[in-house]
């Protein structure tokens, strides 16, 4: 018997998705404390959001475990799927989704604008119902972030797609989407996932070439396989999918969040101390861990945990980093590493190759005393002796957390405004850090 609520919609008010009213929107940090203790790592947001969309591919229930259910992005996806007609129940880190009674094939602007991950309903809706209308997405303001690769791929599978009034109107050909050989001109996480899901119910074989290889995509694929999908090549740049008539329900445990793990590893690198990250996988962070070791931080895997130590008396060494699709250095850790390098010895160069506008944390870090100069896609970070607490503004998800990390080591008090962004992607961040000795509170 699975440990899930017996009915799809729980009558227990404690498990309902309550709107967040009067929530605190600032964080105050008094810097200077080492981090020591244990941090439980949550399930990966960027896998969980996509698996929720995978539930649209079947009329049976999908049961997900290790879900980061307190995140705002999960709330947004829940709101969207509920709008479409899904029945969703949650309890602690469990979620059950049933898409038997879908009554609306439109993903409206009011919900989609909150989060780019909602574009991932397009492929599943089109594959199972033959049509979908999805607003062009919003999300973090880290560049123009087009969806042309998603659209072009679905067109290659026979879909007729028009853009009108800010919406993508998609229709499958008679008989449903057709398998196709699609080679992406650019590596895209979202486009790979959308087409992977769509292809599971298409007629014939789909081959995705130059596919993204992120662990979250592999995990999504493994969830789809449990639902009955026929997929080969997960984790490589060529994924083959043999479409079948219908998928079934399944039970899947979401993999640990490598970006949350990397964020706290960088936090300890900055403050000094020793922290055990529970349920974390080093193999998903190889590029980042290699670089972190070069700065002078000690990291080891211990069973399901990662332990990180740093002697605060020794200064970190500067390093150069360049973001790249997986297995390269993740763009989602660029801002956190930059915050760390503000205090490292010498000059470091940070080059962003994935998104064109992902240096919004730079002016805020400079307000805290950092010495960073941006030149095109690169930033030169000259290490300073100390950062100073200041009032700063969260601009996007990862930029916000970079400011939290900077606040943990800055002299005096840092106040971060608009923590809305932070709550999209970090479960209980203040509590997790406070449990390791940080002085941090929401207000
Ligand atoms: C996902 C992650 C995000 C991460 C990013 C790159 C989620 C919810 N978000 O975003 O946290 O930073 O991967 O690892 O999983 N592009 C196009 N056309 C398209 C699609 C993408 O030109 O149709 C471009 C983007 O603008 C960007 C690059 O391709 O420059 C990579 O984007 P992509 O991998 O698609 O990122 P997301 O899936 O949006």
Short mmCIF file of C-alpha atoms and ligand atoms in Angstrom, two decimals:
data_model
loop_
_atom_site.label_atom_id
_atom_site.label_comp_id
_atom_site.label_asym_id
_atom_site.label_seq_id
_atom_site.Cartn_x
_atom_site.Cartn_y
_atom_site.Cartn_z
CA UNK A 1 0.00 0.00 0.00
CA UNK A 2 1.48 3.34 -1.00
CA UNK A 3 1.85 5.98 1.72
CA UNK A 4 -0.46 8.45 -0.01
CA UNK A 5 -3.77 10.10 0.79
CA UNK A 6 -6.50 7.64 -0.20
CA UNK A 7 -8.62 10.21 -2.02
CA UNK A 8 -7.19 12.46 -4.69
CA UNK A 9 -8.41 15.57 -2.96
CA UNK A 10 -7.79 15.49 0.74
CA UNK A 11 -10.48 16.79 3.07
CA UNK A 12 -7.79 17.66 5.60
CA UNK A 13 -7.38 21.46 5.54
CA UNK A 14 -3.73 21.03 6.49
CA UNK A 15 -2.88 19.59 3.11
CA UNK A 16 -4.69 22.14 0.94
CA UNK A 17 -2.68 24.59 -1.13
CA UNK A 18 -3.47 27.75 0.82
CA UNK A 19 -2.75 31.10 -0.82
CA UNK A 20 0.16 32.83 0.90
CA UNK A 21 -1.21 35.95 2.46
CA UNK A 22 0.69 38.53 4.52
CA UNK A 23 3.84 36.51 3.99
CA UNK A 24 7.06 38.22 5.08
CA UNK A 25 8.85 39.65 2.06
CA UNK A 26 12.25 40.48 3.51
CA UNK A 27 15.13 38.61 5.07
CA UNK A 28 17.45 40.06 7.70
CA UNK A 29 20.86 38.48 8.19
CA UNK A 30 23.55 39.37 10.69
CA UNK A 31 26.76 38.10 9.15
CA UNK A 32 29.84 36.53 10.68
CA UNK A 33 28.72 33.11 11.91
CA UNK A 34 30.31 29.89 10.70
CA UNK A 35 27.90 27.24 9.42
CA UNK A 36 28.05 23.96 11.34
CA UNK A 37 25.44 21.21 11.40
CA UNK A 38 23.17 19.26 9.10
CA UNK A 39 21.11 20.42 6.11
CA UNK A 40 18.50 18.08 4.60
CA UNK A 41 18.45 18.57 0.83
CA UNK A 42 15.02 18.79 -0.80
CA UNK A 43 13.82 17.14 -3.99
CA UNK A 44 14.91 18.88 -7.19
CA UNK A 45 12.50 21.66 -8.16
CA UNK A 46 13.48 21.47 -11.82
CA UNK A 47 12.65 17.77 -11.99
CA UNK A 48 9.52 17.97 -9.82
CA UNK A 49 7.93 20.69 -11.97
CA UNK A 50 8.32 18.58 -15.11
CA UNK A 51 7.08 15.36 -13.51
CA UNK A 52 3.93 17.19 -12.50
CA UNK A 53 3.40 17.90 -16.22
CA UNK A 54 4.09 14.25 -17.05
CA UNK A 55 0.97 13.41 -15.04
CA UNK A 56 -1.02 14.98 -17.89
CA UNK A 57 0.03 12.10 -20.14
CA UNK A 58 -2.20 9.55 -18.42
CA UNK A 59 -5.67 9.18 -16.92
CA UNK A 60 -4.21 7.26 -13.98
CA UNK A 61 -2.63 8.71 -10.83
CA UNK A 62 1.03 9.66 -10.69
CA UNK A 63 2.44 9.49 -7.17
CA UNK A 64 5.54 11.58 -6.54
CA UNK A 65 7.74 11.37 -3.45
CA UNK A 66 10.49 13.70 -2.15
CA UNK A 67 8.59 16.66 -3.64
CA UNK A 68 9.66 20.17 -2.58
CA UNK A 69 6.02 20.91 -1.83
CA UNK A 70 6.53 24.20 0.03
CA UNK A 71 8.04 26.00 -2.96
CA UNK A 72 6.12 28.75 -4.71
CA UNK A 73 6.98 27.29 -8.12
CA UNK A 74 5.32 24.05 -7.06
CA UNK A 75 2.29 26.11 -5.94
CA UNK A 76 2.18 27.78 -9.36
CA UNK A 77 2.37 24.47 -11.20
CA UNK A 78 -0.32 23.06 -8.88
CA UNK A 79 -2.52 26.05 -9.66
CA UNK A 80 -2.02 25.52 -13.40
CA UNK A 81 -2.69 21.78 -13.36
CA UNK A 82 -5.75 22.27 -11.15
CA UNK A 83 -7.02 24.89 -13.59
CA UNK A 84 -6.71 22.32 -16.40
CA UNK A 85 -8.76 19.84 -14.35
CA UNK A 86 -6.17 17.75 -12.48
CA UNK A 87 -6.96 16.52 -8.99
CA UNK A 88 -3.94 17.03 -6.76
CA UNK A 89 -3.33 16.14 -3.15
CA UNK A 90 -0.22 16.72 -1.11
CA UNK A 91 0.99 15.57 2.26
CA UNK A 92 4.48 16.43 3.53
CA UNK A 93 6.79 15.58 0.59
CA UNK A 94 4.22 13.46 -1.23
CA UNK A 95 2.03 14.49 -4.12
CA UNK A 96 -0.61 12.55 -6.01
CA UNK A 97 -1.86 13.89 -9.35
CA UNK A 98 -4.73 12.56 -11.42
CA UNK A 99 -5.41 14.01 -14.88
CA UNK A 100 -8.43 11.88 -15.73
CA UNK A 101 -10.89 14.75 -15.96
CA UNK A 102 -9.07 17.46 -17.90
CA UNK A 103 -11.71 20.02 -18.90
CA UNK A 104 -9.60 22.93 -20.11
CA UNK A 105 -6.71 22.83 -22.59
CA UNK A 106 -5.67 26.46 -22.06
CA UNK A 107 -2.78 27.47 -19.79
CA UNK A 108 -3.67 31.10 -19.07
CA UNK A 109 -1.28 34.03 -18.89
CA UNK A 110 -2.15 34.85 -15.25
CA UNK A 111 -0.62 31.55 -14.14
CA UNK A 112 2.03 30.89 -16.79
CA UNK A 113 3.61 34.34 -16.36
CA UNK A 114 4.75 33.41 -12.86
CA UNK A 115 7.00 30.62 -13.95
CA UNK A 116 8.65 29.46 -17.14
CA UNK A 117 8.37 25.80 -16.12
CA UNK A 118 4.66 25.96 -16.99
CA UNK A 119 5.50 25.81 -20.74
CA UNK A 120 6.08 22.10 -20.06
CA UNK A 121 2.32 21.42 -20.16
CA UNK A 122 2.39 22.08 -23.92
CA UNK A 123 3.92 18.79 -25.09
CA UNK A 124 1.87 16.50 -22.81
CA UNK A 125 -1.47 18.25 -23.56
CA UNK A 126 -0.85 18.19 -27.28
CA UNK A 127 0.23 14.53 -27.23
CA UNK A 128 -2.72 13.27 -25.20
CA UNK A 129 -5.56 15.60 -26.27
CA UNK A 130 -4.44 16.72 -29.72
CA UNK A 131 -4.55 20.41 -28.90
CA UNK A 132 -3.35 23.01 -26.42
CA UNK A 133 -3.27 26.75 -25.94
CA UNK A 134 -0.44 27.93 -23.73
CA UNK A 135 0.54 31.48 -22.87
CA UNK A 136 4.09 32.47 -23.71
CA UNK A 137 5.93 32.05 -20.39
CA UNK A 138 7.41 34.36 -17.77
CA UNK A 139 9.79 33.30 -15.00
CA UNK A 140 13.11 34.83 -14.00
CA UNK A 141 14.11 37.91 -15.98
CA UNK A 142 17.48 36.47 -16.98
CA UNK A 143 17.30 37.04 -20.70
CA UNK A 144 14.82 36.85 -23.54
CA UNK A 145 14.41 33.07 -23.13
CA UNK A 146 12.46 32.22 -26.30
CA UNK A 147 10.52 28.96 -26.78
CA UNK A 148 11.22 28.57 -30.51
CA UNK A 149 12.96 25.20 -30.01
CA UNK A 150 9.90 23.77 -28.24
CA UNK A 151 7.64 25.00 -31.05
CA UNK A 152 9.85 23.92 -33.91
CA UNK A 153 10.23 20.42 -32.48
CA UNK A 154 6.48 19.98 -32.06
CA UNK A 155 5.99 21.22 -35.65
CA UNK A 156 8.41 18.54 -36.80
CA UNK A 157 6.11 16.06 -35.08
CA UNK A 158 3.30 17.31 -37.31
CA UNK A 159 1.71 19.94 -35.03
CA UNK A 160 0.19 23.06 -36.53
CA UNK A 161 1.25 25.98 -34.34
CA UNK A 162 0.29 29.64 -34.49
CA UNK A 163 1.17 32.48 -32.13
CA UNK A 164 -1.66 34.87 -31.38
CA UNK A 165 -2.27 37.41 -28.62
CA UNK A 166 0.64 36.11 -26.56
CA UNK A 167 -0.56 32.51 -26.80
CA UNK A 168 0.81 29.41 -28.50
CA UNK A 169 -2.10 27.66 -30.26
CA UNK A 170 -1.13 24.10 -31.09
CA UNK A 171 -3.04 21.35 -32.89
CA UNK A 172 -1.85 17.82 -33.57
CA UNK A 173 -2.54 16.25 -36.99
CA UNK A 174 -5.42 13.77 -37.36
CA UNK A 175 -4.37 10.60 -35.55
CA UNK A 176 -2.00 12.44 -33.23
CA UNK A 177 1.62 13.59 -33.18
CA UNK A 178 4.08 11.66 -35.36
CA UNK A 179 7.51 10.49 -34.29
CA UNK A 180 10.30 12.54 -35.89
CA UNK A 181 14.06 12.94 -35.97
CA UNK A 182 14.72 16.26 -34.27
CA UNK A 183 18.19 17.71 -33.86
CA UNK A 184 18.27 20.77 -31.63
CA UNK A 185 20.43 23.59 -32.99
CA UNK A 186 21.13 24.58 -29.38
CA UNK A 187 21.04 22.54 -26.16
CA UNK A 188 17.83 23.29 -24.27
CA UNK A 189 16.66 21.66 -21.06
CA UNK A 190 13.01 22.67 -21.45
CA UNK A 191 12.73 21.83 -25.17
CA UNK A 192 14.30 18.39 -24.59
CA UNK A 193 11.79 17.72 -21.80
CA UNK A 194 8.74 18.98 -23.70
CA UNK A 195 9.53 16.85 -26.73
CA UNK A 196 10.53 13.84 -24.64
CA UNK A 197 7.11 13.89 -22.98
CA UNK A 198 5.23 14.55 -26.25
CA UNK A 199 7.07 11.70 -28.00
CA UNK A 200 5.99 9.08 -25.45
CA UNK A 201 2.46 9.14 -26.96
CA UNK A 202 3.39 9.94 -30.59
CA UNK A 203 3.05 7.45 -33.44
CA UNK A 204 6.37 5.76 -34.19
CA UNK A 205 9.91 6.60 -33.14
CA UNK A 206 11.27 10.01 -32.15
CA UNK A 207 15.00 10.65 -31.98
CA UNK A 208 16.12 13.76 -30.10
CA UNK A 209 19.63 14.78 -31.17
CA UNK A 210 21.83 17.29 -29.31
CA UNK A 211 19.51 16.71 -26.36
CA UNK A 212 20.24 18.22 -22.95
CA UNK A 213 21.74 15.74 -20.47
CA UNK A 214 20.85 17.30 -17.10
CA UNK A 215 20.17 14.78 -14.29
CA UNK A 216 16.66 16.23 -13.94
CA UNK A 217 15.89 15.16 -17.54
CA UNK A 218 17.17 11.65 -16.84
CA UNK A 219 15.00 11.54 -13.71
CA UNK A 220 11.95 12.72 -15.67
CA UNK A 221 12.69 10.04 -18.27
CA UNK A 222 12.94 7.38 -15.55
CA UNK A 223 9.57 8.51 -14.21
CA UNK A 224 8.11 8.24 -17.73
CA UNK A 225 9.58 4.74 -18.11
CA UNK A 226 7.80 3.74 -14.87
CA UNK A 227 4.63 5.07 -16.51
CA UNK A 228 5.24 2.63 -19.37
CA UNK A 229 7.11 4.86 -21.84
CA UNK A 230 9.73 3.28 -24.11
CA UNK A 231 12.86 5.42 -23.92
CA UNK A 232 16.54 4.75 -24.65
CA UNK A 233 19.60 6.93 -24.25
CA UNK A 234 18.57 8.92 -21.17
CA UNK A 235 21.51 10.96 -19.88
CA UNK A 236 23.12 11.03 -23.34
CA UNK A 237 22.72 13.60 -26.10
CA UNK A 238 20.66 11.21 -28.25
CA UNK A 239 17.35 10.07 -26.80
CA UNK A 240 15.15 7.56 -28.66
CA UNK A 241 11.49 7.29 -27.79
CA UNK A 242 9.09 4.70 -29.23
CA UNK A 243 5.61 6.15 -28.88
CA UNK A 244 2.87 3.99 -27.36
CA UNK A 245 -0.93 4.30 -27.18
CA UNK A 246 -1.29 5.13 -23.48
CA UNK A 247 0.76 5.59 -20.32
CA UNK A 248 -0.22 4.40 -16.87
CA UNK A 249 0.13 5.70 -13.32
CA UNK A 250 3.37 5.24 -11.38
CA UNK A 251 5.25 6.01 -8.18
CA UNK A 252 8.50 7.95 -8.46
CA UNK A 253 10.92 9.52 -6.00
CA UNK A 254 12.31 12.87 -7.17
CA UNK A 255 16.11 13.10 -7.18
CA UNK A 256 17.87 15.50 -4.73
CA UNK A 257 18.25 19.13 -5.76
CA UNK A 258 21.83 19.55 -6.99
CA UNK A 259 21.50 23.33 -7.18
CA UNK A 260 20.28 23.60 -3.58
CA UNK A 261 23.17 21.31 -2.57
CA UNK A 262 25.70 23.40 -4.47
CA UNK A 263 24.30 26.59 -2.96
CA UNK A 264 24.83 25.40 0.62
CA UNK A 265 28.27 24.01 -0.25
CA UNK A 266 29.24 27.47 -1.43
CA UNK A 267 27.69 28.92 1.75
CA UNK A 268 30.02 26.83 3.93
CA UNK A 269 32.94 27.69 1.65
CA UNK A 270 32.22 31.35 2.40
CA UNK A 271 31.52 31.23 6.14
CA UNK A 272 33.84 28.38 7.12
CA UNK A 273 32.65 25.47 9.26
CA UNK A 274 31.49 21.94 8.61
CA UNK A 275 28.10 20.83 7.32
CA UNK A 276 26.60 17.49 6.35
CA UNK A 277 24.13 17.73 3.46
CA UNK A 278 21.70 14.86 3.78
CA UNK A 279 20.46 13.11 0.67
CA UNK A 280 22.79 14.81 -1.81
CA UNK A 281 24.60 13.42 -4.82
CA UNK A 282 28.10 14.57 -5.58
CA UNK A 283 28.14 12.90 -9.01
CA UNK A 284 25.60 15.46 -10.24
CA UNK A 285 27.90 18.31 -9.25
CA UNK A 286 31.24 17.15 -10.62
CA UNK A 287 32.14 20.34 -12.50
CA UNK A 288 31.21 22.62 -9.61
CA UNK A 289 32.86 20.39 -6.98
CA UNK A 290 36.10 20.26 -8.93
CA UNK A 291 36.22 24.06 -8.95
CA UNK A 292 35.20 24.36 -5.31
CA UNK A 293 38.03 22.02 -4.30
CA UNK A 294 40.47 24.27 -6.15
CA UNK A 295 39.43 27.18 -3.92
CA UNK A 296 40.59 25.22 -0.85
CA UNK A 297 37.33 23.65 0.36
CA UNK A 298 37.23 19.97 1.41
CA UNK A 299 34.26 17.94 0.19
CA UNK A 300 33.54 14.23 0.62
CA UNK A 301 30.65 11.88 -0.11
CA UNK A 302 29.56 9.78 2.87
CA UNK A 303 26.89 7.31 1.78
CA UNK A 304 23.86 9.39 0.78
CA UNK A 305 25.35 12.56 2.28
CA UNK A 306 27.97 15.13 1.31
CA UNK A 307 30.20 16.60 4.00
CA UNK A 308 31.89 19.95 3.42
CA UNK A 309 34.61 21.54 5.60
CA UNK A 310 36.36 24.82 5.36
CA UNK A 311 38.89 26.31 7.71
CA UNK A 312 37.85 29.97 7.86
CA UNK A 313 41.38 31.03 8.85
CA UNK A 314 42.63 30.20 5.34
CA UNK A 315 41.69 32.47 2.48
CA UNK A 316 39.90 30.96 -0.53
CA UNK A 317 41.80 30.90 -3.82
CA UNK A 318 40.36 32.68 -6.86
CA UNK A 319 39.27 30.53 -9.83
CA UNK A 320 37.84 31.09 -13.31
CA UNK A 321 34.45 29.63 -14.16
CA UNK A 322 32.43 29.31 -17.33
CA UNK A 323 28.85 28.07 -17.45
CA UNK A 324 27.95 25.29 -19.86
CA UNK A 325 25.16 22.75 -20.37
CA UNK A 326 25.46 19.63 -18.17
CA UNK A 327 27.94 18.09 -17.41
CA UNK A 328 29.54 21.55 -17.52
CA UNK A 329 29.35 24.14 -14.76
CA UNK A 330 25.66 24.99 -14.14
CA UNK A 331 24.42 28.48 -14.86
CA UNK A 332 22.15 28.06 -11.82
CA UNK A 333 25.24 28.15 -9.56
CA UNK A 334 26.99 31.04 -11.28
CA UNK A 335 25.66 33.78 -8.99
CA UNK A 336 26.49 31.83 -5.81
CA UNK A 337 30.05 31.14 -6.98
CA UNK A 338 30.45 34.79 -7.86
CA UNK A 339 29.39 35.79 -4.34
CA UNK A 340 32.07 33.44 -3.00
CA UNK A 341 34.76 34.76 -5.34
CA UNK A 342 34.23 38.32 -4.09
CA UNK A 343 36.23 37.17 -1.02
CA UNK A 344 38.79 34.94 -2.75
CA UNK A 345 42.42 35.75 -3.24
CA UNK A 346 43.29 37.52 -6.51
CA UNK A 347 41.11 38.05 -9.57
CA UNK A 348 38.61 35.52 -10.87
CA UNK A 349 36.77 35.50 -14.17
CA UNK A 350 33.16 34.37 -14.41
CA UNK A 351 31.80 33.77 -17.92
CA UNK A 352 28.11 33.17 -18.56
CA UNK A 353 27.38 31.36 -21.82
CA UNK A 354 23.77 30.20 -21.31
CA UNK A 355 21.76 33.34 -20.54
CA UNK A 356 22.60 36.82 -21.77
CA UNK A 357 21.35 38.77 -18.77
CA UNK A 358 22.42 36.78 -15.78
CA UNK A 359 24.60 39.29 -13.92
CA UNK A 360 21.84 41.13 -12.06
CA UNK A 361 23.42 40.19 -8.74
CA UNK A 362 26.55 42.18 -9.65
CA UNK A 363 25.34 45.69 -8.72
CA UNK A 364 23.85 44.33 -5.48
CA UNK A 365 27.09 42.52 -4.53
CA UNK A 366 29.02 45.69 -5.34
CA UNK A 367 26.73 47.59 -2.94
CA UNK A 368 28.00 45.20 -0.28
CA UNK A 369 31.60 46.13 -1.04
CA UNK A 370 32.46 43.61 -3.77
CA UNK A 371 34.71 44.64 -6.65
CA UNK A 372 33.13 43.21 -9.81
CA UNK A 373 33.31 44.58 -13.33
CA UNK A 374 31.17 43.18 -16.12
CA UNK A 375 32.52 43.06 -19.66
CA UNK A 376 30.06 41.48 -22.07
CA UNK A 377 29.42 37.89 -21.04
CA UNK A 378 32.23 37.90 -18.46
CA UNK A 379 32.71 39.43 -15.05
CA UNK A 380 36.06 40.13 -13.42
CA UNK A 381 35.82 39.59 -9.68
CA UNK A 382 38.66 41.10 -7.66
CA UNK A 383 38.74 39.59 -4.20
CA UNK A 384 38.18 41.98 -1.28
CA UNK A 385 38.97 41.37 2.41
CA UNK A 386 35.39 41.80 3.67
CA UNK A 387 31.86 42.47 2.50
CA UNK A 388 29.65 44.96 4.36
CA UNK A 389 25.99 44.43 5.21
CA UNK A 390 23.56 46.54 3.15
CA UNK A 391 19.96 46.73 2.03
CA UNK A 392 19.73 44.89 -1.30
CA UNK A 393 17.10 43.73 -3.78
CA UNK A 394 16.44 40.17 -4.91
CA UNK A 395 16.05 40.15 -8.70
CA UNK A 396 15.86 36.52 -9.73
CA UNK A 397 15.95 33.18 -8.00
CA UNK A 398 19.68 32.44 -8.02
CA UNK A 399 20.71 36.08 -7.74
CA UNK A 400 18.65 36.28 -4.55
CA UNK A 401 20.36 33.36 -2.93
CA UNK A 402 23.76 34.78 -3.85
CA UNK A 403 22.82 37.81 -1.76
CA UNK A 404 21.82 35.57 1.15
CA UNK A 405 25.23 33.89 1.00
CA UNK A 406 26.98 37.26 0.86
CA UNK A 407 24.91 38.39 3.87
CA UNK A 408 26.10 35.39 5.89
CA UNK A 409 29.70 36.60 5.75
CA UNK A 410 29.20 40.37 5.51
CA UNK A 411 30.01 42.59 8.49
CA UNK A 412 26.81 43.78 10.17
CA UNK A 413 23.24 43.54 8.94
CA UNK A 414 22.00 42.73 5.45
CA UNK A 415 18.36 43.17 4.49
CA UNK A 416 17.17 41.47 1.31
CA UNK A 417 13.95 42.76 -0.20
CA UNK A 418 11.53 40.83 -2.41
CA UNK A 419 12.35 37.36 -1.16
CA UNK A 420 9.45 36.13 -3.28
CA UNK A 421 12.07 34.96 -5.78
CA UNK A 422 13.91 32.98 -3.12
CA UNK A 423 10.76 31.14 -2.08
CA UNK A 424 10.28 29.96 -5.64
CA UNK A 425 13.27 27.66 -5.33
CA UNK A 426 14.62 27.18 -1.79
CA UNK A 427 12.60 25.24 0.77
CA UNK A 428 12.82 26.63 4.32
CA UNK A 429 16.08 28.40 3.58
CA UNK A 430 16.07 30.58 6.70
CA UNK A 431 15.35 27.60 8.94
CA UNK A 432 17.94 25.37 7.28
CA UNK A 433 20.64 28.03 7.69
CA UNK A 434 19.54 29.00 11.22
CA UNK A 435 19.86 25.35 12.27
CA UNK A 436 23.53 25.59 11.27
CA UNK A 437 24.17 28.71 13.31
CA UNK A 438 23.29 31.54 10.92
CA UNK A 439 21.50 34.63 12.23
CA UNK A 440 18.79 34.91 9.64
CA UNK A 441 15.07 35.70 9.85
CA UNK A 442 12.21 36.57 7.57
CA UNK A 443 10.14 39.63 8.42
C1 LIG B 1 16.15 25.29 -17.32
C2 LIG B 1 16.07 25.51 -15.83
C3 LIG B 1 16.89 26.72 -15.42
C4 LIG B 1 18.32 26.60 -15.95
C5 LIG B 1 18.32 26.31 -17.44
C6 LIG B 1 19.72 26.03 -17.98
C7 LIG B 1 13.87 24.74 -15.25
C8 LIG B 1 12.50 25.09 -14.79
N1 LIG B 1 14.69 25.75 -15.46
O1 LIG B 1 15.57 26.44 -17.94
O2 LIG B 1 16.90 26.79 -13.99
O3 LIG B 1 18.99 27.81 -15.70
O4 LIG B 1 17.52 25.15 -17.72
O5 LIG B 1 20.32 25.00 -17.28
O6 LIG B 1 14.21 23.59 -15.40
N2 LIG B 1 16.55 28.74 -25.72
C9 LIG B 1 16.20 29.14 -26.99
N3 LIG B 1 15.03 28.67 -27.51
C10 LIG B 1 14.22 27.81 -26.84
C11 LIG B 1 14.60 27.39 -25.54
C12 LIG B 1 15.79 27.88 -25.03
O7 LIG B 1 16.90 29.93 -27.63
O8 LIG B 1 13.18 27.41 -27.36
C13 LIG B 1 17.81 29.26 -25.15
C14 LIG B 1 17.59 30.02 -23.85
O9 LIG B 1 17.24 31.36 -24.08
C15 LIG B 1 18.92 29.87 -23.19
C16 LIG B 1 19.37 28.47 -23.60
O10 LIG B 1 18.60 28.15 -24.77
O11 LIG B 1 19.82 30.81 -23.70
C17 LIG B 1 19.15 27.39 -22.58
O12 LIG B 1 17.81 27.45 -22.12
P1 LIG B 1 17.06 26.15 -21.58
O13 LIG B 1 18.07 25.06 -21.38
O14 LIG B 1 15.91 25.88 -22.46
O15 LIG B 1 16.56 26.64 -20.16
P2 LIG B 1 15.17 26.40 -19.48
O16 LIG B 1 14.66 25.04 -19.82
O17 LIG B 1 14.31 27.56 -19.70
#
